[in-house]
Amino acid sequence: MTKDQTIGEALRARGVSRRGFLKFCAATASLMALPPAMVPKIAAALEKARRPSVIWLSFQECTGCTESLTRSHSPTIEDLIFNSISLDYHHTLQAASGTAAEEDRKTAMKENYGKYLLVVDGSIPVGNPGFSTIAGVSNMDMLLETAAGAAAIIAVGTCAAFGGIPYADPNPTKARSVTAFLKEYGNRLPNTFTVDETGQTDPVDVTNKPVINVSGCPPIPVVISGVLAHFLTFGKLPELDSLGRPMAFYGKSIHDRCYRRPFYDKGLFANSFDDEGAKKGWCLYKLGCKGPTTYNACATTKWNEGTSFPIQSGHPCLGCSEPDFWDGGGFYKALSTPTGDITRTAVYAIGAGAAAGVALGALNRSKRAHMRKTHSKVGIDDLEKGDKS
Amino acid sequence: MSASLEQGIHAFKEQIDAPVATFFSSCVRCGLCAQACLFYTETGNPEYTPIHKLEPLRRVWKQEYTFWGRYAKAFGLSKPVTDAELGDWEKYVYDSCTMCGRCSMVCPVGNDIAYMIRRMREGMAAAGHAPEGLVGATRRAITIGSPMGVKLPALQAQIRNAEQESGLKIPVDVQGADYMVLLSSMEIMNFPEFISAIARIFERANVSWTISSEAFEATNSGIQIGVSELAAELVQRVVDAAEKLQVKNVISPECGHAYFAIRWEGPNLVGKAFNFKVVHILELLDDLRKQGRLKVSSKETQKLTYHDPCQITRRGGVAEQPRNLLNMVAENFVEMPEHGTMNWCCGAGGGVSTNERADELRLKAFKRKQAQLNAVQPDALVSACSNCRIQLEEGLEENSMDIPVLSLTETIAAHLSDD
Amino acid sequence: MTPAELLMWVRGPALQFATVVFVVGVAVRILEILLLGRKPDLAEARGSEVIGGLRTIISRSIPDRGTLQRSSFNVVAGYIFHAGFFLALFFFAPHILLLHDVFGVYWPSLPTQFIDALTVVSIITLLAVLFHRITHKVMRFLSRPSDYVAWLLTILPLITGYLAFHRVGLAPPLLMALHIGSVELLMIVFPFTKLMHAFTLFLGRYYNGAIAGRRGVNA
């Protein structure tokens, strides 16, 4: 594939029929909740789109997001679409390494300055720049440097979107999400700043770079392709929710689309992983399912090309596409339950309350006994006040 | 020690027990007690809402017997009960309440408001805030022996009249009689036919009975004004006489509060269980009827309805007996809407009729009874309390209603069979 | 504080605090009442106190006809919102799980749609109840500031629960946190207000029925 091929040309070169291509556009449109009238527009845009340069920075991450996004054992349309972008820098997928890889990155940045897409996975540790480096450059500096010429940043995975696992209590590396990092450090100059090496001539404040959060641990593959398709078609990011995630995929909770929802509504829950309820496929709320507060497309789009998703496999949703999912009170504690041992607290409180109550009750009794003891008899002459002034 | 605010508050503190504390804790200000109280329904004045009549007592409870209330009081954050406030409350505790207990029947959280009013009166009286009329009646009851000032000679005159009317000897101070009869001053003065009526019934039913010349007064003004030691003194007189004559039972006549006082408060006032039984005249009459010792040879044919004296039916527990008796002696007995334990107070009991200041209010309250009567349209109204009778007669006259008020006992006596 | 952190806080330390205040408060108030006791009654009983007391605990829930006619709004509205509140609290599946977690007991839940509809009815009824309290002369006369506070604390869990369930308006973790927080507020203020009637009414009805039952009256 060459950089100058349009997506349409690239697809045809791979043997994708027009029909197959239109099917993909229709599927993408429906995934994005776009009306059918958009399909020709998507098709036309993708047909003519130049494959944009994409620089992928992997920071404090586990590579799970990359694994997810590239998981395909048989050629799929999504896979082909990835061939419709020019992935100019990616640690795991690129051929080059070392100085050559870094040179590739800088060249891509310079040639496409202001137009390339920056994909970030993994969180950015700010506790000590040395906690995570690439080619001796801290994540902090590399992000600042690369963001300067990016058209938009796609924070892939919960680590990049919200801080993810490194962010969990006590967050020893002081991990930050992309958005949080940019907010705090976006107006700083990276230590690696050189005039004109990367196409950046002046200091740039990247605080307000558009960021789209594609959260999930990892995210679902089609979510990425849908976002890219949108960007390629419309030249801008899709509608985002309050956490910066595309509404098309994160607009509904797992709970609202879960096939086990009727069991929840009827109050039929699995009490353990191997009891009758579990075997019958009942709701996993009691086992700690975070479906009600988790927004993602797992229940509809599912994983591995629609094979299954955690709940279908019998495991409660971890809430992995939400901020602080790791600190959400426990994967196996139902959302409506207290995080601490309330029973013990209540028992102690009853004891304390009983003691206090008996003490105060005794005080009451002794006060009244005293009153009764000091009762002064009321005679018929004591029914009128003595002093009538 | 003469009356003062301190005395009053002191008494309030003595009177608070677990029921009182529970009731105040539970009130949710739902207002259902208001629509059960005739003083509210006939005036529309929300100040007569039963639970409101207890407000000073409630504050004393809060400030003295709850942690938070004590805490607030210590920091000067609570509103103390003042003498002026108790003065304002006289009209709520005495003028517009007969302790009829109808509110206690409807409160959804179970508050027995009449129970609390009785206790609040202890403090009101000790603070010098009992109505003048009641103070005078109590003084007369203690010093003379009757709240209306009826002395033995007056009773003896009525006894002679009864003997003449009935042709029977009225037993007085008979040692070892089964029943010692008490009489209310109201009966002695206004309805002396009661005496000959019971004489004839007892003779026919072969009941051994007597009146004590030393303790014949049934009315207990101490209960009405709310001074337990004075009420106890009055009860003790009856106890002494009953023990002296060694009677087995004491009969409470047709008087509401008198029954409640001797039957339910009596032993608690004097601090000892009685060694005689206390029965209401209607209880005895019904027992005699059951045993076949009380028979009538004719019946009332006019349409009758029954006014339940509150202290006898609702607060006293004598509800079935009057109905049994009426079914025996009447052909056309019709119940009022809301009868029995849910009947409406006449408006005059518990000291209200002794309180001149409450006259106007009392007659306004009668309109509730008037409404009940209008629904039934009886030819005559039967009751078993002389105080109710006076109030009913007064109210009926005031509203130009031509319905005679009959005593149940006297009605039975009028139809007594000859054998 | 992020919504997720707030939710963790209300499920954690805030709930601990609310539980302590609620349990200690209720225990203290009940014992303060009970230990005042009753003087023994020396008058000969006609009927049974215990039977009378227990009877009235139940029978007082049925209004007499006159009261029902004269105060129909109060009676009917009272039933509706109490029933709604209790059914939503004790028969909504996530609540049962919460109670199971704390008390170890479990019972069947009612259909969620039913609870949902009931909640709406209860909220509307409570609004009507407030209107009634403000406009009816006896209610207005009797009412104290604490009555309005109690009203607010009662309706908030219903409203926030409804919004949390339907995920309307704010982020779900925030809605959940507000709902749980509103319940904690209710728990904390509960022992200091007339809401104690939830516990003391059993005692009060018992005393009432016992006192009357002793005299042979069914109260």
mmCIF file of N, CA and C in Angstrom, chain A residues 185-255:
data_model
loop_
_atom_site.group_PDB
_atom_site.id
_atom_site.type_symbol
_atom_site.label_atom_id
_atom_site.label_comp_id
_atom_site.label_asym_id
_atom_site.label_seq_id
_atom_site.Cartn_x
_atom_site.Cartn_y
_atom_site.Cartn_z
ATOM 1 N N TYR A 185 -0.727 19.944 31.942
ATOM 2 C CA TYR A 185 0.605 20.191 31.375
ATOM 3 C C TYR A 185 0.576 20.715 29.946
ATOM 4 N N GLY A 186 -0.629 20.892 29.430
ATOM 5 C CA GLY A 186 -0.747 21.192 28.003
ATOM 6 C C GLY A 186 -0.059 22.457 27.540
ATOM 7 N N ASN A 187 0.161 23.394 28.440
ATOM 8 C CA ASN A 187 0.784 24.647 28.022
ATOM 9 C C ASN A 187 2.311 24.641 28.208
ATOM 10 N N ARG A 188 2.840 23.461 28.551
ATOM 11 C CA ARG A 188 4.293 23.412 28.749
ATOM 12 C C ARG A 188 4.997 22.987 27.474
ATOM 13 N N LEU A 189 6.220 23.350 27.463
ATOM 14 C CA LEU A 189 7.076 22.989 26.322
ATOM 15 C C LEU A 189 7.724 21.645 26.637
ATOM 16 N N PRO A 190 7.674 20.712 25.700
ATOM 17 C CA PRO A 190 8.376 19.455 25.997
ATOM 18 C C PRO A 190 9.883 19.707 26.041
ATOM 19 N N ASN A 191 10.558 18.928 26.844
ATOM 20 C CA ASN A 191 12.010 19.100 26.940
ATOM 21 C C ASN A 191 12.728 18.789 25.631
ATOM 22 N N THR A 192 11.999 18.080 24.779
ATOM 23 C CA THR A 192 12.614 17.683 23.510
ATOM 24 C C THR A 192 12.367 18.692 22.386
ATOM 25 N N PHE A 193 11.808 19.816 22.760
ATOM 26 C CA PHE A 193 11.414 20.780 21.727
ATOM 27 C C PHE A 193 12.623 21.324 20.936
ATOM 28 N N THR A 194 12.507 21.123 19.646
ATOM 29 C CA THR A 194 13.506 21.740 18.757
ATOM 30 C C THR A 194 12.755 22.400 17.619
ATOM 31 N N VAL A 195 13.262 23.506 17.238
ATOM 32 C CA VAL A 195 12.536 24.186 16.162
ATOM 33 C C VAL A 195 12.639 23.363 14.886
ATOM 34 N N ASP A 196 11.530 23.076 14.279
ATOM 35 C CA ASP A 196 11.406 22.549 12.932
ATOM 36 C C ASP A 196 11.787 21.070 12.716
ATOM 37 N N GLU A 197 12.129 20.337 13.770
ATOM 38 C CA GLU A 197 12.471 18.930 13.541
ATOM 39 C C GLU A 197 11.225 18.096 13.287
ATOM 40 N N THR A 198 10.166 18.507 13.961
ATOM 41 C CA THR A 198 8.938 17.753 13.824
ATOM 42 C C THR A 198 7.856 18.537 13.081
ATOM 43 N N GLY A 199 8.270 19.639 12.506
ATOM 44 C CA GLY A 199 7.273 20.440 11.808
ATOM 45 C C GLY A 199 6.741 21.535 12.722
ATOM 46 N N GLN A 200 7.083 21.457 13.994
ATOM 47 C CA GLN A 200 6.587 22.460 14.949
ATOM 48 C C GLN A 200 7.616 23.584 15.028
ATOM 49 N N THR A 201 7.234 24.775 14.694
ATOM 50 C CA THR A 201 8.181 25.890 14.700
ATOM 51 C C THR A 201 8.050 26.733 15.961
ATOM 52 N N ASP A 202 6.853 26.885 16.435
ATOM 53 C CA ASP A 202 6.639 27.689 17.640
ATOM 54 C C ASP A 202 6.053 26.828 18.754
ATOM 55 N N PRO A 203 6.254 27.278 19.981
ATOM 56 C CA PRO A 203 5.591 26.537 21.082
ATOM 57 C C PRO A 203 4.074 26.518 20.871
ATOM 58 N N VAL A 204 3.494 25.376 21.115
ATOM 59 C CA VAL A 204 2.050 25.228 20.924
ATOM 60 C C VAL A 204 1.403 24.792 22.238
ATOM 61 N N ASP A 205 0.321 25.445 22.563
ATOM 62 C CA ASP A 205 -0.450 25.055 23.759
ATOM 63 C C ASP A 205 -1.423 23.954 23.340
ATOM 64 N N VAL A 206 -1.167 22.739 23.805
ATOM 65 C CA VAL A 206 -2.026 21.627 23.368
ATOM 66 C C VAL A 206 -3.141 21.304 24.363
ATOM 67 N N THR A 207 -3.338 22.237 25.327
ATOM 68 C CA THR A 207 -4.351 21.978 26.367
ATOM 69 C C THR A 207 -5.705 21.606 25.788
ATOM 70 N N ASN A 208 -6.098 22.290 24.731
ATOM 71 C CA ASN A 208 -7.453 22.101 24.217
ATOM 72 C C ASN A 208 -7.536 21.284 22.942
ATOM 73 N N LYS A 209 -6.521 20.472 22.721
ATOM 74 C CA LYS A 209 -6.588 19.579 21.557
ATOM 75 C C LYS A 209 -7.836 18.707 21.674
ATOM 76 N N PRO A 210 -8.569 18.541 20.576
ATOM 77 C CA PRO A 210 -9.749 17.671 20.674
ATOM 78 C C PRO A 210 -9.329 16.240 20.995
ATOM 79 N N VAL A 211 -9.946 15.706 22.016
ATOM 80 C CA VAL A 211 -9.644 14.339 22.436
ATOM 81 C C VAL A 211 -10.919 13.530 22.387
ATOM 82 N N ILE A 212 -10.830 12.372 21.764
ATOM 83 C CA ILE A 212 -11.975 11.478 21.837
ATOM 84 C C ILE A 212 -11.535 10.255 22.642
ATOM 85 N N ASN A 213 -12.350 9.953 23.663
ATOM 86 C CA ASN A 213 -12.031 8.829 24.531
ATOM 87 C C ASN A 213 -12.727 7.573 24.020
ATOM 88 N N VAL A 214 -11.925 6.595 23.703
ATOM 89 C CA VAL A 214 -12.516 5.312 23.313
ATOM 90 C C VAL A 214 -12.135 4.348 24.429
ATOM 91 N N SER A 215 -12.953 4.365 25.475
ATOM 92 C CA SER A 215 -12.571 3.628 26.677
ATOM 93 C C SER A 215 -12.983 2.172 26.566
ATOM 94 N N GLY A 216 -12.516 1.421 27.523
ATOM 95 C CA GLY A 216 -12.748 -0.025 27.539
ATOM 96 C C GLY A 216 -11.427 -0.655 27.873
ATOM 97 N N CYS A 217 -11.475 -1.821 28.480
ATOM 98 C CA CYS A 217 -10.224 -2.447 28.886
ATOM 99 C C CYS A 217 -10.189 -3.885 28.368
ATOM 100 N N PRO A 218 -9.947 -4.070 27.080
ATOM 101 C CA PRO A 218 -9.738 -3.062 26.028
ATOM 102 C C PRO A 218 -11.032 -2.601 25.375
ATOM 103 N N PRO A 219 -10.975 -1.663 24.448
ATOM 104 C CA PRO A 219 -12.204 -1.261 23.727
ATOM 105 C C PRO A 219 -12.551 -2.299 22.663
ATOM 106 N N ILE A 220 -13.777 -2.225 22.191
ATOM 107 C CA ILE A 220 -14.238 -3.130 21.126
ATOM 108 C C ILE A 220 -13.665 -2.659 19.783
ATOM 109 N N PRO A 221 -13.169 -3.565 18.980
ATOM 110 C CA PRO A 221 -12.524 -3.181 17.708
ATOM 111 C C PRO A 221 -13.369 -2.286 16.811
ATOM 112 N N VAL A 222 -14.641 -2.596 16.623
ATOM 113 C CA VAL A 222 -15.442 -1.816 15.666
ATOM 114 C C VAL A 222 -15.655 -0.380 16.122
ATOM 115 N N VAL A 223 -15.438 -0.138 17.421
ATOM 116 C CA VAL A 223 -15.621 1.234 17.881
ATOM 117 C C VAL A 223 -14.567 2.126 17.236
ATOM 118 N N ILE A 224 -13.349 1.600 17.193
ATOM 119 C CA ILE A 224 -12.277 2.388 16.558
ATOM 120 C C ILE A 224 -12.577 2.627 15.090
ATOM 121 N N SER A 225 -12.951 1.552 14.411
ATOM 122 C CA SER A 225 -13.161 1.741 12.976
ATOM 123 C C SER A 225 -14.319 2.679 12.727
ATOM 124 N N GLY A 226 -15.322 2.635 13.584
ATOM 125 C CA GLY A 226 -16.446 3.539 13.412
ATOM 126 C C GLY A 226 -16.029 4.981 13.588
ATOM 127 N N VAL A 227 -15.204 5.218 14.617
ATOM 128 C CA VAL A 227 -14.724 6.580 14.856
ATOM 129 C C VAL A 227 -13.895 7.088 13.682
ATOM 130 N N LEU A 228 -13.025 6.228 13.198
ATOM 131 C CA LEU A 228 -12.186 6.612 12.058
ATOM 132 C C LEU A 228 -13.031 6.918 10.831
ATOM 133 N N ALA A 229 -14.003 6.037 10.611
ATOM 134 C CA ALA A 229 -14.867 6.236 9.443
ATOM 135 C C ALA A 229 -15.573 7.577 9.532
ATOM 136 N N HIS A 230 -16.014 7.885 10.724
ATOM 137 C CA HIS A 230 -16.698 9.161 10.930
ATOM 138 C C HIS A 230 -15.759 10.324 10.624
ATOM 139 N N PHE A 231 -14.561 10.185 11.161
ATOM 140 C CA PHE A 231 -13.586 11.261 10.973
ATOM 141 C C PHE A 231 -13.242 11.437 9.495
ATOM 142 N N LEU A 232 -13.083 10.320 8.839
ATOM 143 C CA LEU A 232 -12.736 10.386 7.420
ATOM 144 C C LEU A 232 -13.881 10.947 6.598
ATOM 145 N N THR A 233 -15.081 10.626 6.998
ATOM 146 C CA THR A 233 -16.250 11.082 6.235
ATOM 147 C C THR A 233 -16.538 12.541 6.481
ATOM 148 N N PHE A 234 -16.543 12.913 7.713
ATOM 149 C CA PHE A 234 -17.017 14.257 8.048
ATOM 150 C C PHE A 234 -15.911 15.219 8.411
ATOM 151 N N GLY A 235 -14.720 14.712 8.575
ATOM 152 C CA GLY A 235 -13.611 15.592 8.907
ATOM 153 C C GLY A 235 -13.636 16.070 10.341
ATOM 154 N N LYS A 236 -14.544 15.551 11.129
ATOM 155 C CA LYS A 236 -14.526 15.922 12.543
ATOM 156 C C LYS A 236 -14.944 14.732 13.387
ATOM 157 N N LEU A 237 -14.814 14.926 14.687
ATOM 158 C CA LEU A 237 -15.124 13.818 15.595
ATOM 159 C C LEU A 237 -16.633 13.669 15.777
ATOM 160 N N PRO A 238 -17.114 12.438 16.050
ATOM 161 C CA PRO A 238 -18.553 12.251 16.246
ATOM 162 C C PRO A 238 -19.027 12.882 17.557
ATOM 163 N N GLU A 239 -20.356 12.855 17.728
ATOM 164 C CA GLU A 239 -20.944 13.405 18.944
ATOM 165 C C GLU A 239 -20.428 12.637 20.170
ATOM 166 N N LEU A 240 -19.973 13.385 21.179
ATOM 167 C CA LEU A 240 -19.373 12.765 22.353
ATOM 168 C C LEU A 240 -20.250 12.934 23.584
ATOM 169 N N ASP A 241 -20.126 12.007 24.523
ATOM 170 C CA ASP A 241 -20.880 12.140 25.777
ATOM 171 C C ASP A 241 -20.073 13.015 26.749
ATOM 172 N N SER A 242 -20.580 13.122 27.973
ATOM 173 C CA SER A 242 -19.928 14.017 28.930
ATOM 174 C C SER A 242 -18.525 13.558 29.312
ATOM 175 N N LEU A 243 -18.192 12.290 28.986
ATOM 176 C CA LEU A 243 -16.845 11.808 29.279
ATOM 177 C C LEU A 243 -15.998 11.757 28.000
ATOM 178 N N GLY A 244 -16.490 12.358 26.946
ATOM 179 C CA GLY A 244 -15.717 12.434 25.722
ATOM 180 C C GLY A 244 -15.723 11.173 24.882
ATOM 181 N N ARG A 245 -16.693 10.337 25.116
ATOM 182 C CA ARG A 245 -16.756 9.086 24.360
ATOM 183 C C ARG A 245 -17.820 9.200 23.274
ATOM 184 N N PRO A 246 -17.619 8.522 22.123
ATOM 185 C CA PRO A 246 -18.625 8.648 21.052
ATOM 186 C C PRO A 246 -19.973 8.098 21.506
ATOM 187 N N MET A 247 -20.978 8.947 21.398
ATOM 188 C CA MET A 247 -22.321 8.581 21.835
ATOM 189 C C MET A 247 -22.836 7.324 21.142
ATOM 190 N N ALA A 248 -22.429 7.161 19.891
ATOM 191 C CA ALA A 248 -22.945 6.018 19.141
ATOM 192 C C ALA A 248 -22.623 4.700 19.816
ATOM 193 N N PHE A 249 -21.499 4.632 20.478
ATOM 194 C CA PHE A 249 -21.091 3.372 21.111
ATOM 195 C C PHE A 249 -21.214 3.387 22.622
ATOM 196 N N TYR A 250 -21.176 4.584 23.197
ATOM 197 C CA TYR A 250 -21.189 4.662 24.662
ATOM 198 C C TYR A 250 -22.443 5.359 25.194
ATOM 199 N N GLY A 251 -23.454 5.471 24.312
ATOM 200 C CA GLY A 251 -24.638 6.215 24.721
ATOM 201 C C GLY A 251 -25.607 5.423 25.592
ATOM 202 N N LYS A 252 -25.475 4.099 25.524
ATOM 203 C CA LYS A 252 -26.409 3.295 26.323
ATOM 204 C C LYS A 252 -25.624 2.406 27.277
ATOM 205 N N SER A 253 -26.201 2.125 28.407
ATOM 206 C CA SER A 253 -25.500 1.286 29.362
ATOM 207 C C SER A 253 -25.654 -0.182 28.971
ATOM 208 N N ILE A 254 -24.754 -0.999 29.512
ATOM 209 C CA ILE A 254 -24.847 -2.444 29.299
ATOM 210 C C ILE A 254 -26.206 -2.932 29.787
ATOM 211 N N HIS A 255 -26.608 -2.384 30.943
ATOM 212 C CA HIS A 255 -27.857 -2.772 31.592
ATOM 213 C C HIS A 255 -29.053 -2.582 30.676
#
